[in-house]
Amino acid sequence: MRSFMNFFNRINLILHSIRFRLALWFVFILAVLLIVFSSLLFYMQIQELRAETLIRLESKLENIEKAFGTDTVNPQGFPIITNDDDTSFQNKDVFALYYPDGSLQKIWGPFTEIISLDFSRISSGDERDPLIELLTLSGANGQIQYIFKIVPLYSGEALTGYLALGTPLDPRGQLERLLVTLVILIGSTLLISFAGGFWLADRAMRPVKTIAAKARSISETDLSQRFNLPKKDEIGQLAETFDSMLARLESAFARQRQFTADASHELRTPLTIVNLETTRALSVPRPAKEYQRALQIIQSENELMSHLVNDMLTLARMDAHHEVLHREPLDLSDLALDVVERLIPLAARQEIKLETGELPEVLILGDRQSLTQMLTNLVENAIKYTAQNGPDQMRRVLVETGTHLTRTLGWVRVTDTGPGIPGEHLDHLFDRFYRVDASRARSEDISDDESSPAGSGLGLAIVEGIAQLHSGSIEVNSEPEKGTIFEIVFPLYVKPATSSSTR
Ligand code: ADP
């Protein structure tokens, strides 16, 4: 029963396979063509036979007239002439005489039944030759096609009756033989071409099977496998597309794994600190001041964690394209001014001069909230890292905007006099959790270091994400010990032309 089911499933699979359908289509088209051509051939053969038979009939009639030597025949004494001459009267031929009203007078030949011919057409002016009629008669060996030639008989002006001479259309059975030959030829051609077509389609589809088998063996944990098909045809292109898709998936999975690992690592540090602080505070009774200090540390770690989680959430939303942007025409200079005014107290606390440069109107189409976050991240970074400068060094952050000469692009630039970024880090600056000085990252044992600019390494990744969402591009120019310039370029907003009625 099971093997029967297997067999049934296999047959079902083959019937639904592309190779079967391809072969079937191929055979179907071939069958239509062959049938059309054969029908044409058959029709031409019939026409030829008909023409030949008519010529034969004419000669037979002439011979009969000669035999009687008169233009009216004597029906009583009609001799049957049977010799091998095609133009003589033969035993398959029918000879009949009719009265003027169309009723049969006498008949000679292999048929005893009454053969009724249509004489009315003779006088009705039918388009077809009224003196020729094609009839199917049933003889001893089945149906036979006959052609009759009718001769009206006159005595003087008066119609005395009709003479009809009929002969088989195909006395040697040529049509039947042609039909059998055609049927056998068409049948075997179709059978052979179906087998050939199926074989060819199977061969062409074999690489697809290989791809399917390999694709089944690729699991999400092992995306390093590739098809590497050496073919250059369509299947090769398909495999190549799969390979590049696998490469993209592999790197996306790797990034995802890295992100999860980095995120857990980032969260583990503040959680460990909170755990250590609470354990320390609760181990022995302590003065209120020490509890207060412990709670302050816990609070600051908590803030750090919420900041981190918020950043991660923003990035996750951007990745999933869930970040809802309320785009509206905005002046980038207004936004820059708002951000600078809000961060001046923070800069002042770090003894940094936060200033604005030229701020012309730079209209872009964007989301106010995310663009504000982007500028805040950049200015906060500039303040945070410039604050590392010694008291004798310059501590200045400049924010300015402008438009390119082409009037199609606008830019915002944040320039600082901070420690700068070594060239080898510039390519990775926007990677998630990437920090130039990894030792500056938070760790359990430097929690007390207030001056350390502890960051999550997500700030610039968010900046880049927001810029991309606004079709913007970022450029960083940095020189160690001198400072850093972040410039983001956006396409300018073009006001829709107001339809002035100039007509
Ligand atoms: P973080 O939260 O660590 O600041 P970011 O993604 O904002 O993370 O920045 C990534 C790294 O780029 C930082 O660790 C820092 O080393 C470097 N960086 C960013 N902005 C500046 C700047 N203005 N000056 C010097 N280094 C910077």
Coordinates of C-alpha atoms and ligand atoms in Angstrom, one line a residue:
M1 CA 0.0 0.0 0.0
R2 CA 2.8 2.3 1.0
S3 CA 4.8 1.6 -2.2
F4 CA 1.7 2.2 -4.2
M5 CA 1.3 5.6 -2.5
N6 CA 4.9 6.3 -3.3
F7 CA 4.5 5.4 -6.9
F8 CA 1.3 7.5 -7.1
N9 CA 3.1 10.4 -5.5
R10 CA 6.0 10.1 -8.0
I11 CA 3.6 10.0 -10.9
N12 CA 1.8 13.0 -9.5
L13 CA 5.1 14.9 -9.2
I14 CA 6.0 14.1 -12.8
L15 CA 2.6 15.2 -14.0
H16 CA 3.0 18.5 -12.2
S17 CA 6.7 18.9 -13.3
I18 CA 7.8 21.7 -15.6
R19 CA 9.6 19.1 -17.8
F20 CA 6.3 17.2 -18.3
R21 CA 4.4 20.4 -19.1
L22 CA 7.2 21.6 -21.4
A23 CA 7.2 18.3 -23.3
L24 CA 3.4 18.3 -23.5
W25 CA 3.3 21.8 -24.9
F26 CA 6.0 20.9 -27.4
V27 CA 4.0 17.9 -28.5
F28 CA 0.8 19.8 -28.6
I29 CA 2.2 22.5 -30.9
L30 CA 3.8 19.8 -33.1
A31 CA 0.5 17.9 -33.2
V32 CA -1.4 21.0 -34.3
L33 CA 1.1 21.7 -37.1
L34 CA 1.2 18.1 -38.3
I35 CA -2.6 17.8 -38.3
V36 CA -2.9 21.0 -40.3
F37 CA -0.3 19.9 -42.8
S38 CA -1.8 16.4 -43.1
S39 CA -5.3 17.8 -43.6
L40 CA -4.0 20.0 -46.3
L41 CA -2.3 17.1 -48.0
F42 CA -5.4 14.9 -47.6
Y43 CA -7.6 17.6 -49.1
M44 CA -5.2 18.1 -52.0
Q45 CA -5.2 14.4 -52.6
I46 CA -9.0 14.3 -52.7
Q47 CA -9.1 17.2 -55.1
E48 CA -6.6 15.5 -57.3
L49 CA -8.6 12.2 -57.2
R50 CA -11.8 14.1 -58.0
A51 CA -10.2 15.8 -61.0
E52 CA -8.8 12.5 -62.2
T53 CA -12.1 10.7 -61.7
L54 CA -14.0 13.4 -63.6
I55 CA -11.6 13.0 -66.6
R56 CA -12.1 9.3 -66.4
L57 CA -15.9 9.8 -66.3
E58 CA -15.8 12.0 -69.4
S59 CA -13.8 9.4 -71.3
K60 CA -16.1 6.6 -70.2
L61 CA -19.1 8.6 -71.4
E62 CA -17.4 9.2 -74.7
N63 CA -16.6 5.5 -75.0
I64 CA -20.2 4.6 -74.2
E65 CA -21.5 7.1 -76.8
K66 CA -19.1 5.6 -79.3
A67 CA -20.3 2.1 -78.4
F68 CA -23.8 3.0 -79.2
G69 CA -22.9 5.2 -82.1
T70 CA -25.8 7.5 -81.4
D71 CA -26.5 10.4 -79.0
T72 CA -29.3 8.5 -77.2
V73 CA -28.5 5.1 -75.7
N74 CA -30.7 2.1 -75.9
P75 CA -31.0 1.2 -72.2
Q76 CA -32.4 -2.3 -72.7
G77 CA -29.4 -3.6 -74.5
F78 CA -26.6 -1.9 -72.5
P79 CA -23.5 -4.0 -72.6
I80 CA -21.2 -4.1 -69.7
I81 CA -17.7 -3.6 -70.9
T82 CA -15.2 -4.9 -68.5
N83 CA -11.6 -4.7 -69.5
D84 CA -8.5 -3.2 -67.8
D85 CA -8.8 0.1 -69.6
D86 CA -9.6 2.8 -67.1
T87 CA -11.7 4.6 -69.6
S88 CA -14.0 1.6 -70.2
F89 CA -17.1 0.8 -68.3
Q90 CA -16.0 -1.4 -65.3
N91 CA -17.8 -3.5 -62.8
K92 CA -17.6 -1.0 -60.0
D93 CA -19.2 1.7 -62.2
V94 CA -22.9 2.5 -62.0
F95 CA -24.9 3.3 -65.1
A96 CA -28.5 4.5 -64.6
L97 CA -31.3 5.9 -66.7
Y98 CA -34.0 8.2 -65.3
Y99 CA -37.3 9.4 -66.6
P100 CA -37.6 13.2 -67.1
D101 CA -39.4 13.4 -63.7
G102 CA -36.3 12.0 -61.9
S103 CA -37.6 8.5 -61.2
L104 CA -35.3 5.6 -61.9
Q105 CA -35.9 3.8 -65.1
K106 CA -33.0 1.2 -65.1
I107 CA -29.8 0.7 -63.3
W108 CA -26.6 -1.4 -64.0
G109 CA -23.8 -1.8 -61.7
P110 CA -23.0 -3.2 -58.2
F111 CA -25.9 -1.4 -56.4
T112 CA -29.4 -2.7 -56.4
E113 CA -30.7 0.1 -54.2
I114 CA -32.3 3.2 -55.8
I115 CA -29.7 5.9 -56.3
S116 CA -31.6 9.1 -56.2
L117 CA -29.8 12.0 -57.9
D118 CA -30.8 15.6 -57.6
F119 CA -31.9 16.7 -61.2
S120 CA -33.6 19.9 -59.9
R121 CA -30.3 21.7 -59.8
I122 CA -29.9 21.4 -63.6
S123 CA -32.6 23.9 -64.2
S124 CA -32.1 26.0 -61.0
G125 CA -28.8 27.5 -62.2
D126 CA -26.8 26.2 -59.2
E127 CA -23.3 27.7 -58.9
R128 CA -21.7 24.3 -58.7
D129 CA -21.6 22.1 -61.8
P130 CA -25.2 20.7 -61.8
L131 CA -24.1 17.8 -63.9
I132 CA -21.7 16.4 -61.3
E133 CA -22.8 14.9 -58.0
L134 CA -20.8 13.4 -55.2
L135 CA -22.6 10.6 -53.3
T136 CA -21.6 8.2 -50.5
L137 CA -23.1 4.8 -51.3
S138 CA -23.0 1.8 -49.0
G139 CA -21.6 -1.2 -50.8
A140 CA -20.6 -4.7 -49.5
N141 CA -17.3 -3.4 -48.2
G142 CA -18.7 -0.4 -46.4
Q143 CA -19.2 3.2 -47.5
I144 CA -17.8 4.2 -50.9
Q145 CA -17.6 7.7 -52.4
Y146 CA -19.0 8.0 -55.9
I147 CA -18.9 10.7 -58.5
F148 CA -21.8 10.8 -60.9
K149 CA -21.9 12.6 -64.2
I150 CA -25.4 13.4 -65.4
V151 CA -26.3 13.7 -69.1
P152 CA -29.7 15.1 -69.9
L153 CA -31.2 13.1 -72.9
Y154 CA -33.2 15.0 -75.6
S155 CA -35.2 13.9 -78.5
G156 CA -35.3 16.9 -80.7
E157 CA -36.2 19.7 -78.3
A158 CA -38.0 17.4 -75.7
L159 CA -36.2 16.1 -72.6
T160 CA -36.6 12.3 -72.7
G161 CA -34.7 11.5 -69.5
Y162 CA -31.4 11.5 -67.8
L163 CA -28.4 9.3 -68.1
A164 CA -26.1 9.0 -65.1
L165 CA -22.7 7.4 -65.0
G166 CA -21.1 7.0 -61.6
T167 CA -17.6 5.8 -60.8
P168 CA -15.8 5.4 -57.4
L169 CA -13.8 8.4 -56.4
D170 CA -10.9 6.3 -55.1
P171 CA -11.1 2.8 -56.7
R172 CA -7.6 1.8 -55.6
G173 CA -8.1 2.8 -52.0
Q174 CA -5.4 5.5 -52.1
L175 CA -7.1 7.8 -49.7
E176 CA -7.5 5.1 -47.1
R177 CA -3.8 4.1 -47.4
L178 CA -2.8 7.8 -47.1
L179 CA -5.0 8.2 -44.0
V180 CA -3.5 5.1 -42.3
T181 CA 0.1 6.3 -43.2
L182 CA -0.6 9.8 -41.9
V183 CA -2.1 8.5 -38.7
I184 CA 0.9 6.1 -38.1
L185 CA 3.4 8.8 -39.0
I186 CA 1.8 11.5 -36.9
G187 CA 1.3 9.2 -33.9
S188 CA 4.9 7.9 -33.9
T189 CA 6.3 11.4 -34.5
L190 CA 4.4 12.7 -31.6
L191 CA 5.4 9.8 -29.4
I192 CA 9.1 10.2 -30.3
S193 CA 9.0 13.9 -29.9
F194 CA 7.3 13.6 -26.5
A195 CA 10.0 11.2 -25.3
G196 CA 12.7 13.5 -26.8
G197 CA 11.1 16.6 -25.4
F198 CA 10.8 15.1 -22.0
W199 CA 14.4 14.0 -22.1
L200 CA 15.6 17.4 -23.2
A201 CA 13.5 19.2 -20.6
D202 CA 14.7 16.8 -17.9
R203 CA 18.3 17.5 -18.9
A204 CA 17.7 21.3 -18.9
M205 CA 16.0 21.1 -15.5
R206 CA 18.6 18.9 -13.8
P207 CA 20.7 21.8 -12.5
V208 CA 17.4 23.1 -10.9
K209 CA 17.2 19.9 -9.0
T210 CA 20.8 20.3 -7.9
I211 CA 20.0 23.9 -6.7
A212 CA 16.9 22.7 -4.9
A213 CA 18.7 19.9 -3.2
K214 CA 21.5 22.3 -2.1
A215 CA 19.1 25.0 -1.0
R216 CA 17.3 22.4 1.2
S217 CA 20.6 21.6 2.8
I218 CA 21.5 25.2 3.6
S219 CA 20.4 26.1 7.1
E220 CA 20.2 29.5 8.7
T221 CA 23.3 28.7 10.8
D222 CA 25.4 27.7 7.8
L223 CA 24.9 30.5 5.2
S224 CA 28.5 30.2 4.0
Q225 CA 27.5 27.6 1.4
R226 CA 27.4 28.7 -2.2
F227 CA 26.0 27.0 -5.4
N228 CA 29.1 28.0 -7.5
L229 CA 27.5 26.8 -10.7
P230 CA 30.0 27.2 -13.5
K231 CA 27.2 27.7 -16.1
K232 CA 26.6 31.0 -17.9
D233 CA 23.1 30.2 -19.0
E234 CA 19.8 31.2 -17.3
I235 CA 20.2 28.5 -14.6
G236 CA 23.8 29.8 -14.0
Q237 CA 22.4 33.3 -13.6
L238 CA 19.8 32.0 -11.2
A239 CA 22.4 30.3 -9.1
E240 CA 24.5 33.4 -9.2
T241 CA 21.6 35.5 -7.9
F242 CA 21.1 32.9 -5.1
D243 CA 24.8 33.1 -4.3
S244 CA 24.7 36.9 -4.0
M245 CA 21.5 36.6 -2.0
L246 CA 23.2 34.1 0.3
A247 CA 26.1 36.4 0.7
R248 CA 23.8 39.3 1.7
L249 CA 21.9 37.1 4.1
E250 CA 25.1 35.8 5.6
S251 CA 26.4 39.3 6.3
A252 CA 23.0 40.4 7.5
F253 CA 22.9 37.5 9.9
A254 CA 26.5 38.2 11.0
R255 CA 25.6 41.8 11.6
Q256 CA 22.6 40.7 13.6
R257 CA 24.6 38.3 15.7
Q258 CA 27.2 40.9 16.3
F259 CA 24.6 43.5 17.2
T260 CA 23.0 41.1 19.7
A261 CA 26.4 40.2 21.2
D262 CA 27.4 43.9 21.5
A263 CA 24.0 44.9 22.9
S264 CA 24.2 42.2 25.6
H265 CA 27.8 43.2 26.4
E266 CA 26.8 46.9 26.7
L267 CA 23.9 46.1 29.0
R268 CA 25.8 43.6 31.1
T269 CA 28.2 46.4 32.3
P270 CA 25.6 48.7 33.9
L271 CA 23.7 45.7 35.2
T272 CA 26.9 44.4 36.9
I273 CA 27.5 47.8 38.4
V274 CA 23.9 48.0 39.7
N275 CA 24.3 44.5 41.2
L276 CA 27.7 45.3 42.8
E277 CA 26.4 48.5 44.3
T278 CA 23.3 47.0 45.8
T279 CA 25.2 44.0 47.2
R280 CA 27.8 46.3 48.7
A281 CA 25.1 48.6 50.2
L282 CA 23.1 45.8 51.6
S283 CA 26.0 43.7 53.0
V284 CA 26.3 45.7 56.3
P285 CA 24.4 48.6 57.7
R286 CA 25.9 51.8 56.4
P287 CA 25.5 55.5 56.9
A288 CA 22.8 57.3 55.0
K289 CA 25.4 59.1 52.8
E290 CA 26.7 55.8 51.4
Y291 CA 23.2 54.6 50.5
Q292 CA 22.7 57.9 48.8
R293 CA 25.9 57.5 46.8
A294 CA 24.9 53.9 45.9
L295 CA 21.5 55.1 44.7
Q296 CA 23.1 57.9 42.6
I297 CA 25.3 55.3 40.9
I298 CA 22.3 53.1 40.3
Q299 CA 20.3 56.0 38.9
S300 CA 23.1 57.0 36.5
E301 CA 23.5 53.4 35.3
N302 CA 19.8 53.3 34.8
E303 CA 19.9 56.4 32.7
L304 CA 22.7 54.9 30.6
M305 CA 20.7 51.7 30.1
S306 CA 17.5 53.6 29.0
H307 CA 19.6 55.7 26.7
L308 CA 21.1 52.5 25.2
V309 CA 17.8 50.8 24.9
N310 CA 16.2 53.8 23.2
D311 CA 19.1 54.0 20.7
M312 CA 18.7 50.3 20.0
L313 CA 15.0 50.7 19.5
T314 CA 15.5 53.6 17.1
L315 CA 17.9 51.5 15.0
A316 CA 15.6 48.5 15.1
R317 CA 12.8 50.6 13.9
M318 CA 14.9 52.1 11.1
D319 CA 16.0 48.6 10.1
A320 CA 12.4 47.4 9.9
H321 CA 11.4 50.6 8.1
H322 CA 8.9 51.2 11.0
E323 CA 10.3 54.7 11.7
V324 CA 7.3 56.9 10.8
L325 CA 8.6 60.1 9.3
H326 CA 6.4 63.2 9.2
R327 CA 8.1 64.9 6.3
E328 CA 7.5 68.6 5.9
P329 CA 9.5 71.5 4.4
L330 CA 12.0 72.6 7.1
D331 CA 14.7 75.1 7.4
L332 CA 17.9 73.2 8.4
S333 CA 19.3 76.5 9.9
D334 CA 16.3 76.8 12.2
L335 CA 16.8 73.3 13.4
A336 CA 20.6 73.8 13.9
L337 CA 19.9 77.0 15.9
D338 CA 17.4 75.2 18.1
V339 CA 19.9 72.4 18.8
V340 CA 22.7 74.8 19.5
E341 CA 20.6 76.9 21.9
R342 CA 19.5 73.8 23.8
L343 CA 23.1 72.5 24.2
I344 CA 24.8 75.8 25.1
P345 CA 24.4 75.1 28.9
L346 CA 25.9 71.7 28.4
A347 CA 28.8 73.1 26.4
A348 CA 29.3 75.9 29.0
R349 CA 29.6 73.4 31.8
Q350 CA 32.5 71.8 29.9
E351 CA 33.9 75.2 29.2
I352 CA 33.4 74.8 25.5
K353 CA 32.4 77.7 23.2
L354 CA 29.4 76.4 21.2
E355 CA 28.8 78.8 18.3
T356 CA 26.9 79.1 15.1
G357 CA 28.4 80.3 11.8
E358 CA 26.5 81.4 8.7
L359 CA 22.9 80.1 8.9
P360 CA 21.2 81.0 5.6
E361 CA 17.8 79.5 4.8
V362 CA 18.3 75.8 3.7
L363 CA 14.9 74.3 3.0
I364 CA 14.7 70.5 3.0
L365 CA 11.9 68.0 3.2
G366 CA 12.3 66.1 6.4
D367 CA 11.1 64.9 9.7
R368 CA 11.7 67.5 12.5
Q369 CA 12.1 65.1 15.3
S370 CA 14.6 62.7 13.7
L371 CA 16.7 65.6 12.1
T372 CA 16.8 67.2 15.6
Q373 CA 18.1 63.9 17.0
M374 CA 20.7 63.7 14.2
L375 CA 22.0 67.2 14.9
T376 CA 21.9 66.7 18.7
N377 CA 24.0 63.5 18.4
L378 CA 26.6 65.3 16.3
V379 CA 26.9 68.4 18.5
E380 CA 26.9 66.3 21.7
N381 CA 29.7 64.2 20.3
A382 CA 31.6 67.3 19.4
I383 CA 31.2 68.7 22.9
K384 CA 31.9 65.4 24.5
Y385 CA 35.2 64.8 22.7
T386 CA 36.4 68.4 22.6
A387 CA 36.0 68.4 26.4
Q388 CA 39.0 66.1 26.5
N389 CA 41.2 69.0 25.4
G390 CA 43.5 70.4 28.0
P391 CA 42.8 73.9 29.5
D392 CA 45.4 75.5 27.2
Q393 CA 43.9 74.0 24.0
M394 CA 41.1 75.5 22.0
R395 CA 37.6 74.3 23.0
R396 CA 35.3 75.4 20.3
V397 CA 32.4 73.8 18.4
L398 CA 30.9 75.5 15.3
V399 CA 27.6 74.7 13.6
E400 CA 26.9 76.2 10.2
T401 CA 24.7 75.6 7.2
G402 CA 24.8 76.5 3.5
T403 CA 23.7 75.5 0.0
H404 CA 25.8 74.3 -2.9
L405 CA 26.3 76.5 -5.9
T406 CA 24.0 74.2 -8.0
R407 CA 21.1 75.2 -5.7
T408 CA 20.0 71.5 -5.5
L409 CA 21.9 70.5 -2.3
G410 CA 22.0 71.9 1.2
W411 CA 24.5 71.1 4.0
V412 CA 24.9 71.3 7.7
R413 CA 28.4 71.2 9.2
V414 CA 29.6 70.5 12.8
T415 CA 33.3 71.5 13.3
D416 CA 35.1 70.9 16.5
T417 CA 38.6 71.5 17.8
G418 CA 38.6 68.1 19.6
P419 CA 41.2 65.3 19.6
G420 CA 40.3 64.2 16.0
I421 CA 39.9 60.7 14.7
P422 CA 42.8 58.7 13.3
G423 CA 42.3 57.9 9.5
E424 CA 42.1 54.1 10.0
H425 CA 38.9 54.5 12.0
L426 CA 37.0 56.6 9.6
D427 CA 35.6 53.7 7.6
H428 CA 34.1 52.1 10.7
L429 CA 32.9 55.2 12.4
F430 CA 29.3 54.6 11.5
D431 CA 29.3 50.9 12.5
R432 CA 27.1 50.0 15.4
F433 CA 28.9 49.9 18.8
Y434 CA 32.1 51.1 17.2
R435 CA 34.3 53.3 19.3
V436 CA 37.6 54.8 18.2
D437 CA 39.2 54.2 21.6
A438 CA 37.9 50.9 22.8
S439 CA 39.5 51.4 26.2
R440 CA 37.1 54.4 26.6
A441 CA 34.2 52.0 26.6
R442 CA 32.5 51.5 29.9
S443 CA 33.8 48.6 31.9
E444 CA 33.0 47.5 35.4
D445 CA 36.1 48.9 36.9
I446 CA 36.0 52.5 35.5
S447 CA 32.5 53.3 36.5
D448 CA 33.7 56.2 38.7
D449 CA 35.6 57.9 35.9
E450 CA 33.4 61.0 35.4
S451 CA 35.6 62.5 32.7
S452 CA 35.6 59.4 30.5
P453 CA 33.2 60.1 27.5
A454 CA 31.4 56.8 27.9
G455 CA 29.2 56.3 24.8
S456 CA 27.4 53.3 23.4
G457 CA 28.8 53.6 20.0
L458 CA 25.3 53.9 18.5
G459 CA 25.1 57.7 18.1
L460 CA 26.8 57.9 14.7
A461 CA 25.0 54.8 13.4
I462 CA 21.7 56.6 14.1
V463 CA 23.0 59.8 12.5
E464 CA 23.8 57.9 9.3
G465 CA 20.4 56.1 9.4
I466 CA 18.5 59.4 9.7
A467 CA 20.6 61.0 6.9
Q468 CA 19.9 58.0 4.6
L469 CA 16.2 58.2 5.4
H470 CA 16.4 61.8 4.1
S471 CA 18.5 60.8 1.0
G472 CA 21.4 62.6 2.6
S473 CA 25.1 61.6 2.6
I474 CA 27.7 62.1 5.4
E475 CA 31.3 63.1 5.1
V476 CA 33.9 63.2 7.9
N477 CA 37.1 65.1 7.8
S478 CA 39.4 64.7 10.7
E479 CA 42.9 65.4 11.7
P480 CA 44.3 64.0 15.0
E481 CA 45.0 66.8 17.5
K482 CA 43.3 69.4 15.3
G483 CA 39.7 68.5 15.2
T484 CA 36.8 66.9 13.2
I485 CA 34.3 68.1 10.7
F486 CA 31.0 66.2 10.1
E487 CA 29.1 67.4 7.0
I488 CA 25.8 66.1 5.9
V489 CA 24.4 67.0 2.5
F490 CA 20.7 66.8 1.7
P491 CA 18.7 67.4 -1.5
L492 CA 17.0 70.8 -1.2
Y493 CA 13.3 71.1 -1.1
V494 CA 11.8 72.4 -4.3
K495 CA 8.6 74.3 -3.9
P496 CA 5.9 73.0 -6.2
A497 CA 5.3 75.5 -9.0
T498 CA 2.1 77.5 -8.3
S499 CA -0.1 77.3 -11.4
S500 CA -0.3 81.0 -12.4
S501 CA -3.0 81.6 -14.9
T502 CA -1.0 83.0 -17.8
R503 CA -3.3 81.8 -20.4
Ligands
ADP1 P1 29.7 57.2 21.2 O1 28.4 57.0 21.9 O2 30.8 56.3 21.6 O3 30.0 58.6 21.0 P2 29.2 57.4 18.4 O4 28.7 56.4 17.4 O5 28.5 58.7 18.5 O6 29.4 56.6 19.7 O7 30.7 57.6 17.9 C1 31.6 56.6 17.6 C2 33.0 56.9 17.9 O8 33.4 58.0 17.0 C3 33.2 57.5 19.2 O9 33.5 56.4 20.1 C4 34.4 58.4 19.1 O10 35.6 57.8 19.3 C5 34.3 58.9 17.6 N1 33.8 60.2 17.5 C6 32.6 60.6 17.2 N2 32.5 61.9 17.1 C7 33.7 62.4 17.4 C8 34.3 63.7 17.5 N3 33.5 64.8 17.3 N4 35.6 63.9 17.7 C9 36.3 62.8 18.0 N5 35.9 61.5 17.9 C10 34.6 61.3 17.6

